[in-house]
PDB file of C-alpha atoms and ligand atoms in Angstrom:
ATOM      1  CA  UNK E  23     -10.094  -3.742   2.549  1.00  0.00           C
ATOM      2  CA  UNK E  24     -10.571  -0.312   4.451  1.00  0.00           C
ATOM      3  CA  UNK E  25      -7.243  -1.111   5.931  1.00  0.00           C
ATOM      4  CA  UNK E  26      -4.872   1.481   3.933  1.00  0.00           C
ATOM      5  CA  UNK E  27      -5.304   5.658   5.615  1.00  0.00           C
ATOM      6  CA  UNK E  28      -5.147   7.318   2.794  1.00  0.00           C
ATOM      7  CA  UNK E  29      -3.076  10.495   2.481  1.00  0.00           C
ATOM      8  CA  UNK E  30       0.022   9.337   5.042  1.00  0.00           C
ATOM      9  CA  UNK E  31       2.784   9.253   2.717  1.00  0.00           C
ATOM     10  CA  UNK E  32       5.908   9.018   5.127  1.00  0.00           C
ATOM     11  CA  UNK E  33       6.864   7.475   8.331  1.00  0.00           C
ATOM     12  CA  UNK E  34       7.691  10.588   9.707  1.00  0.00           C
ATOM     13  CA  UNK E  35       4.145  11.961   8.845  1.00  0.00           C
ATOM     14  CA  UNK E  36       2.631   8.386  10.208  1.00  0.00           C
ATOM     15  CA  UNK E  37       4.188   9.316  13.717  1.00  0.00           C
ATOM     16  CA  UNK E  38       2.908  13.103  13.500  1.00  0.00           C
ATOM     17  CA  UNK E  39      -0.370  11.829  12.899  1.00  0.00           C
ATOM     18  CA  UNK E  40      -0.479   8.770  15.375  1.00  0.00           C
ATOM     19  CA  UNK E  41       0.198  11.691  18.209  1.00  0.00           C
ATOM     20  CA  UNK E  42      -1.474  14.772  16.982  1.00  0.00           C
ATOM     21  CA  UNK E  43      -4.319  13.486  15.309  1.00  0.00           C
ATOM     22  CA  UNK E  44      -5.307   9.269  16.176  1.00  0.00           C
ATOM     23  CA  UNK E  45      -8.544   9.658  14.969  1.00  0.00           C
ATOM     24  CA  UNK E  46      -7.747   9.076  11.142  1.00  0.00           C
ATOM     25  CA  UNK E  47      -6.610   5.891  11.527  1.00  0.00           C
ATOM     26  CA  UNK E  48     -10.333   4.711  13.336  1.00  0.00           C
ATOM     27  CA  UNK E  49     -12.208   2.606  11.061  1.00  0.00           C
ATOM     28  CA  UNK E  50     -15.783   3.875  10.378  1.00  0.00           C
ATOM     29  CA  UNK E  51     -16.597  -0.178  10.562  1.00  0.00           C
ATOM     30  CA  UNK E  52     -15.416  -3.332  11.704  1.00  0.00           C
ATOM     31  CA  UNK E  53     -14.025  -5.193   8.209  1.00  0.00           C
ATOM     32  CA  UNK E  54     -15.035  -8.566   9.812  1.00  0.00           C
ATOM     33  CA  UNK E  55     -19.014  -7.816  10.605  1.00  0.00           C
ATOM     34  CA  UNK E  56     -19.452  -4.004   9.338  1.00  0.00           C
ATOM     35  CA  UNK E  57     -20.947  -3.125  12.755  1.00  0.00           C
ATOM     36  CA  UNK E  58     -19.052   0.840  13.441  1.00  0.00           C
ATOM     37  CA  UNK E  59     -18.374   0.056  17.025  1.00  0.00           C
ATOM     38  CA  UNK E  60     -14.566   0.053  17.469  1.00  0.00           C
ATOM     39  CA  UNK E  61     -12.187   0.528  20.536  1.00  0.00           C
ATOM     40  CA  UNK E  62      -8.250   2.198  19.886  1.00  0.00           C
ATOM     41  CA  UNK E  63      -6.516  -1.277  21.051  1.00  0.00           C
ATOM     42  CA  UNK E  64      -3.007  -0.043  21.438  1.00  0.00           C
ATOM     43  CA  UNK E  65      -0.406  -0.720  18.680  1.00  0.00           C
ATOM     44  CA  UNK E  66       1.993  -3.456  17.490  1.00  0.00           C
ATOM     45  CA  UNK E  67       5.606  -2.881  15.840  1.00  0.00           C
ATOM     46  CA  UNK E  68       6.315  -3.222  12.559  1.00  0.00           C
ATOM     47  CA  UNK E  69       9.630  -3.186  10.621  1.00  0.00           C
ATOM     48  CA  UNK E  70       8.555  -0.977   8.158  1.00  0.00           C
ATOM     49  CA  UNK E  71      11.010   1.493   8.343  1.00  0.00           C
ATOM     50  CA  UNK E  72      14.173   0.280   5.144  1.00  0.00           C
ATOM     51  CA  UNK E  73      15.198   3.413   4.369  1.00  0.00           C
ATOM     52  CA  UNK E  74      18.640   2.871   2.755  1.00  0.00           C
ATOM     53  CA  UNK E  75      21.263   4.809   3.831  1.00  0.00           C
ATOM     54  CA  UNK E  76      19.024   6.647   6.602  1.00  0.00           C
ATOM     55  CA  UNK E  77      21.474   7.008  10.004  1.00  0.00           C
ATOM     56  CA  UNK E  78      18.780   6.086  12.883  1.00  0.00           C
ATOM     57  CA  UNK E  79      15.855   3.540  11.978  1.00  0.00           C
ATOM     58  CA  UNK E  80      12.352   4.515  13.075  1.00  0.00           C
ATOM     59  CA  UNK E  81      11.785   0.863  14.036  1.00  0.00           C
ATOM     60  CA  UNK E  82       9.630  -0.151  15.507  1.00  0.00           C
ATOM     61  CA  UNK E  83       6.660   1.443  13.483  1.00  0.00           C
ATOM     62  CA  UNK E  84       3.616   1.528  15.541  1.00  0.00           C
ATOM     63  CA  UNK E  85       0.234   0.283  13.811  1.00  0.00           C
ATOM     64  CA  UNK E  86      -2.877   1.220  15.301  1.00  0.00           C
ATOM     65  CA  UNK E  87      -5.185  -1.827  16.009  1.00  0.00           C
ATOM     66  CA  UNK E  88      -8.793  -1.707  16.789  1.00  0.00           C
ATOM     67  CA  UNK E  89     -11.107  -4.101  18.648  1.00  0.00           C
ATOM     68  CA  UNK E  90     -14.731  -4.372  17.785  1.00  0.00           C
ATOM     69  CA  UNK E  91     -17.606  -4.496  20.211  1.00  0.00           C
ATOM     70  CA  UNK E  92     -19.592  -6.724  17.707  1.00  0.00           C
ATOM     71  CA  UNK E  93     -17.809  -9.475  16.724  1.00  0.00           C
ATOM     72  CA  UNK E  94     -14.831  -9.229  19.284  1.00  0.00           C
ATOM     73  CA  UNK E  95     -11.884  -9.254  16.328  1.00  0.00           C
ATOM     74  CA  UNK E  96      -9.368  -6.802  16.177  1.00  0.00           C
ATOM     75  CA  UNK E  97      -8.245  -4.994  12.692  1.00  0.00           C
ATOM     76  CA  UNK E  98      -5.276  -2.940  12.055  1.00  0.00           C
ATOM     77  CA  UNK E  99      -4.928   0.463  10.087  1.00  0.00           C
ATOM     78  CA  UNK E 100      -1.681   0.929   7.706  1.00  0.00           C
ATOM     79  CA  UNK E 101      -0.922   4.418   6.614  1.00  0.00           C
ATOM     80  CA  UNK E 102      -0.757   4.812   2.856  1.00  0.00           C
ATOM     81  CA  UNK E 103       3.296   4.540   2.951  1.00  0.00           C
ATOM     82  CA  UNK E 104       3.066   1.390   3.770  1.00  0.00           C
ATOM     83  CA  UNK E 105       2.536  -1.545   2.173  1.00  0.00           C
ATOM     84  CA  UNK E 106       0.467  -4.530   3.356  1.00  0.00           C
ATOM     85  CA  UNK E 107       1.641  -7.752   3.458  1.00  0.00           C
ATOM     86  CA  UNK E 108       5.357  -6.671   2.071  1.00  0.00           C
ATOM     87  CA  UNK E 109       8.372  -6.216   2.877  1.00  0.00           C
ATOM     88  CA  UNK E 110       9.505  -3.318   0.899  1.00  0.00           C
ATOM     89  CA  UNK E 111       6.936   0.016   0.525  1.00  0.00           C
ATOM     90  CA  UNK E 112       4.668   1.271  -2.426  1.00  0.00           C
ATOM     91  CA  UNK E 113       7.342   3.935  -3.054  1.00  0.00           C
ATOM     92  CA  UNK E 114      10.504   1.281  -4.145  1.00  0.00           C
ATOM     93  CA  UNK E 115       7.906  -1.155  -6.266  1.00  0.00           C
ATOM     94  CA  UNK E 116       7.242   2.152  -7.609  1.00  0.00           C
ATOM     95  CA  UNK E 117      10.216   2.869  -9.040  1.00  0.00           C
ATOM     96  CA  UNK E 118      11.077  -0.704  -9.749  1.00  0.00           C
ATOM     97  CA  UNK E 119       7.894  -1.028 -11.495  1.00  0.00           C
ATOM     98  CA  UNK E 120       8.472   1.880 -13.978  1.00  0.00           C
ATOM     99  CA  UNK E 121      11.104   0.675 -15.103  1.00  0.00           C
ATOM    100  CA  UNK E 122       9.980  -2.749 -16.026  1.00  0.00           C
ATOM    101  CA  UNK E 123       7.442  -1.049 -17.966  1.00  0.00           C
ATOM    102  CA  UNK E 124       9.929   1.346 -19.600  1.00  0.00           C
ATOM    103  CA  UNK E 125      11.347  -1.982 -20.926  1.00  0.00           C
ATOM    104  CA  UNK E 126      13.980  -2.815 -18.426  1.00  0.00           C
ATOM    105  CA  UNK E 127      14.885  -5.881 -18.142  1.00  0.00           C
ATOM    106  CA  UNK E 128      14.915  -7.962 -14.600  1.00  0.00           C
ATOM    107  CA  UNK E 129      18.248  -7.622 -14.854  1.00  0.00           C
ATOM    108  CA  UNK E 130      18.612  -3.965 -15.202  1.00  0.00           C
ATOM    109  CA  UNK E 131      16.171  -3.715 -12.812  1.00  0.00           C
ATOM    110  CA  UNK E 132      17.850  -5.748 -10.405  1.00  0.00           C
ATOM    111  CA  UNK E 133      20.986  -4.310 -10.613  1.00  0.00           C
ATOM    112  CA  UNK E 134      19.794  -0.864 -10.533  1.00  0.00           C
ATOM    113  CA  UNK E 135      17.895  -1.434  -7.287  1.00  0.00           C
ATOM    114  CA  UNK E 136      20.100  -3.881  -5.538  1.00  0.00           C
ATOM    115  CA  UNK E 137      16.626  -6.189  -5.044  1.00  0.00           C
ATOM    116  CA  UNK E 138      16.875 -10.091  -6.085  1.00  0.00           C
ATOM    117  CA  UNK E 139      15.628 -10.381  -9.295  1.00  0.00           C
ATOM    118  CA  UNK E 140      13.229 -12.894  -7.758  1.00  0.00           C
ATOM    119  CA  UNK E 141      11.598 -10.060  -5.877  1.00  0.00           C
ATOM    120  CA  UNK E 142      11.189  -8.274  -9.130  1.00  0.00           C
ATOM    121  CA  UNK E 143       9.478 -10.323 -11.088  1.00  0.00           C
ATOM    122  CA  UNK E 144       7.044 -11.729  -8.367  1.00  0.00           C
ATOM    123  CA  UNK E 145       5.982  -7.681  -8.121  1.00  0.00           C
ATOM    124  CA  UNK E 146       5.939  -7.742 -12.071  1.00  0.00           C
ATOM    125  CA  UNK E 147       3.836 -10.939 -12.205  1.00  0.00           C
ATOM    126  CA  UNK E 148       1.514  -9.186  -9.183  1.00  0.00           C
ATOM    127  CA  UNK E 149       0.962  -6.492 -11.646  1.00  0.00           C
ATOM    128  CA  UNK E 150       0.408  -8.365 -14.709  1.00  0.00           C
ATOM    129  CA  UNK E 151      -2.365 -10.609 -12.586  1.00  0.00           C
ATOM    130  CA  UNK E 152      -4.131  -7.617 -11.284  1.00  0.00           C
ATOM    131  CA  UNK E 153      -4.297  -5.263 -13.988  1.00  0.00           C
ATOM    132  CA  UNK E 154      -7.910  -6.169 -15.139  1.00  0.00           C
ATOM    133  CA  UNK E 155      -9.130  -6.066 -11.731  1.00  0.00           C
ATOM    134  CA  UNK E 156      -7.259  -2.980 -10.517  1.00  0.00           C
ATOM    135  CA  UNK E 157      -7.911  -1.306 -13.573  1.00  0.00           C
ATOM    136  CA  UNK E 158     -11.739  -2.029 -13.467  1.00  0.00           C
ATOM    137  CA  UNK E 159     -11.753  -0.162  -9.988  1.00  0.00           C
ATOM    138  CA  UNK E 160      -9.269   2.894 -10.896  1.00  0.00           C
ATOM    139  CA  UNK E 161     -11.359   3.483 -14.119  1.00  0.00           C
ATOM    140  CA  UNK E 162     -14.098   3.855 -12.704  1.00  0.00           C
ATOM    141  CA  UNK E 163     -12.860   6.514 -10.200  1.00  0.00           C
ATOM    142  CA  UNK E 164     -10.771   7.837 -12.484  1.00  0.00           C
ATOM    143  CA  UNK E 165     -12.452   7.978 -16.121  1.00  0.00           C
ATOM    144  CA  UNK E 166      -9.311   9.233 -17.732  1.00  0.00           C
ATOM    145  CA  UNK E 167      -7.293   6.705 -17.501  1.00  0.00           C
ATOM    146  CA  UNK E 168      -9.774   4.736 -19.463  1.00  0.00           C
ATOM    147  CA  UNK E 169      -7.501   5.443 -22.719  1.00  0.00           C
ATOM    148  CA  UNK E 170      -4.804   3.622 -22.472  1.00  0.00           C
ATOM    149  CA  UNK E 171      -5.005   0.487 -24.628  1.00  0.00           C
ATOM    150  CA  UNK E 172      -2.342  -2.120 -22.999  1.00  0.00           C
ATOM    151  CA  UNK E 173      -1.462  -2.544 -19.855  1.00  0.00           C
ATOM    152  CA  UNK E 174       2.025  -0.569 -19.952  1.00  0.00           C
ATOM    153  CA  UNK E 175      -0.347   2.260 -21.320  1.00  0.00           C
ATOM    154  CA  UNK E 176      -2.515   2.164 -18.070  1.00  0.00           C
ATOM    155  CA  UNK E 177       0.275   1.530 -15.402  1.00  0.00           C
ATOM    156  CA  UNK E 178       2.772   4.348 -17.213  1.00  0.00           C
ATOM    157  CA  UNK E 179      -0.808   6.730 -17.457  1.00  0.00           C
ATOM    158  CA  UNK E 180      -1.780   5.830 -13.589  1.00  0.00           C
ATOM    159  CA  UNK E 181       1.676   6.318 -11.998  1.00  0.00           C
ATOM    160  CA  UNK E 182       1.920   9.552 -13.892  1.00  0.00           C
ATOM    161  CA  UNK E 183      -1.396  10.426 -12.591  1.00  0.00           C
ATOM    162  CA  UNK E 184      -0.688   9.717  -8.797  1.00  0.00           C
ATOM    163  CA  UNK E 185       2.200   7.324  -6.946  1.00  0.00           C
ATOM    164  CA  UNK E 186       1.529   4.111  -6.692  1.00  0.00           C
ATOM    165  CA  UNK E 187       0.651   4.332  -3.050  1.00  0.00           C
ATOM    166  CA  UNK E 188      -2.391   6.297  -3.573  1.00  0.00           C
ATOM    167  CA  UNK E 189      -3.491   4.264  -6.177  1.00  0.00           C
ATOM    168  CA  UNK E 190      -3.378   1.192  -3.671  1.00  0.00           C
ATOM    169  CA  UNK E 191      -5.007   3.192  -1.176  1.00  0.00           C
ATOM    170  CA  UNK E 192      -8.549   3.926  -3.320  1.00  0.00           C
ATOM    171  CA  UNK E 193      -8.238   0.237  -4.037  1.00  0.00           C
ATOM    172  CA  UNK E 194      -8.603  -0.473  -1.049  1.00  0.00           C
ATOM    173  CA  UNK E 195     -10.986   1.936  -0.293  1.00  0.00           C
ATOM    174  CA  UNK E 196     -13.226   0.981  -3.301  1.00  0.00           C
ATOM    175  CA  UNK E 197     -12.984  -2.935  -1.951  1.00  0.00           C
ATOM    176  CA  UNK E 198     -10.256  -4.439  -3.974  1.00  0.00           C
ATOM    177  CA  UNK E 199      -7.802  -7.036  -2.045  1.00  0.00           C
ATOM    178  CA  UNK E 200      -4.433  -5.083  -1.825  1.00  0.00           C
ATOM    179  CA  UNK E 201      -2.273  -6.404  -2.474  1.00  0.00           C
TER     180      UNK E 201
HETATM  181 ZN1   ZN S  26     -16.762  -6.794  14.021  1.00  0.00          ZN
END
């Protein structure tokens, strides 16, 4: 929770901002105890960075960690690109996940993508499972989307109303466990 910056869509924009503009990333409080003392406490590396095709890897991506005064636990701050806790980003689900609810198959899907088919369906089952939840939060921010009336409906209606990134990022803001 509070972990995703909002508005950081690319890697390249993530390493323009952690230079030109680290305060973003501070938290405004500690997610352990809440108190809104936190120290910058250097980065760590991630592999984030699986562009296909793409000549020179940014890897190692540099995440911002934090150290409270409080309760003496450090947090970490993931731009919006990237997605916690997986391997691939928001963007690829994305695209996988539209077309499993345009009726592709797992198949299709896989072969389309070049991801296991495995992969697929644990993102498809992640969906399915979080839908009510998810879709409590976003409707509530976002009153439109309170017309779909199944859950392809409200993904197809969501994703057409803002990547899927973003939508993970107000979840997170709004205190849903993303992923
Ligand atoms: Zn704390």
């Amino acid at each position: 929770m509070h972990r995703i910056v909002p508005a950081i869509t690319s890697l390249h924009q993530h390493l323009d901002s952690l230079v030109r503009e680290p305060a973003v990333y501070r938290p405004a409080a500690c997610p352990h105890c809440g108190l809104g003392r936190l120290w910058g406490h250097g980065c760590y590396g991630r592999k984030a960075d699986r562009r296909p095709g793409a000549s020179v890897s940014l890897n190692p991506i540099p995440i911002p960690r934090f150290f409270c005064q409080g309760c003496r636990q450090t947090c970490s701050r993931l731009p919006e690109c990237i997605a916690p806790r997986r391997w691939y980003d928001w963007a690829l689900q994305q695209v996988v996940l539209l077309l499993l609810l345009g009726g592709g198959s797992l198949h299709q899907c896989s072969v389309l993508s070049g991801l296991d088919r495995r992969t697929i369906r644990r993102w498809w089952t992640w969906l399915c499972g979080r839908t009510d939840a998810f879709g409590m939060f976003l409707r509530a921010r976002f009153p439109e989307l309170g017309r779909a009336v199944d859950l392809r409906g409200f993904w197809q209606g969501c994703l057409q109303a803002m990547p899927l990134s973003q939508a993970m990022a107000w979840l997170d803001r709004d205190g849903a466990a993303v992923p």
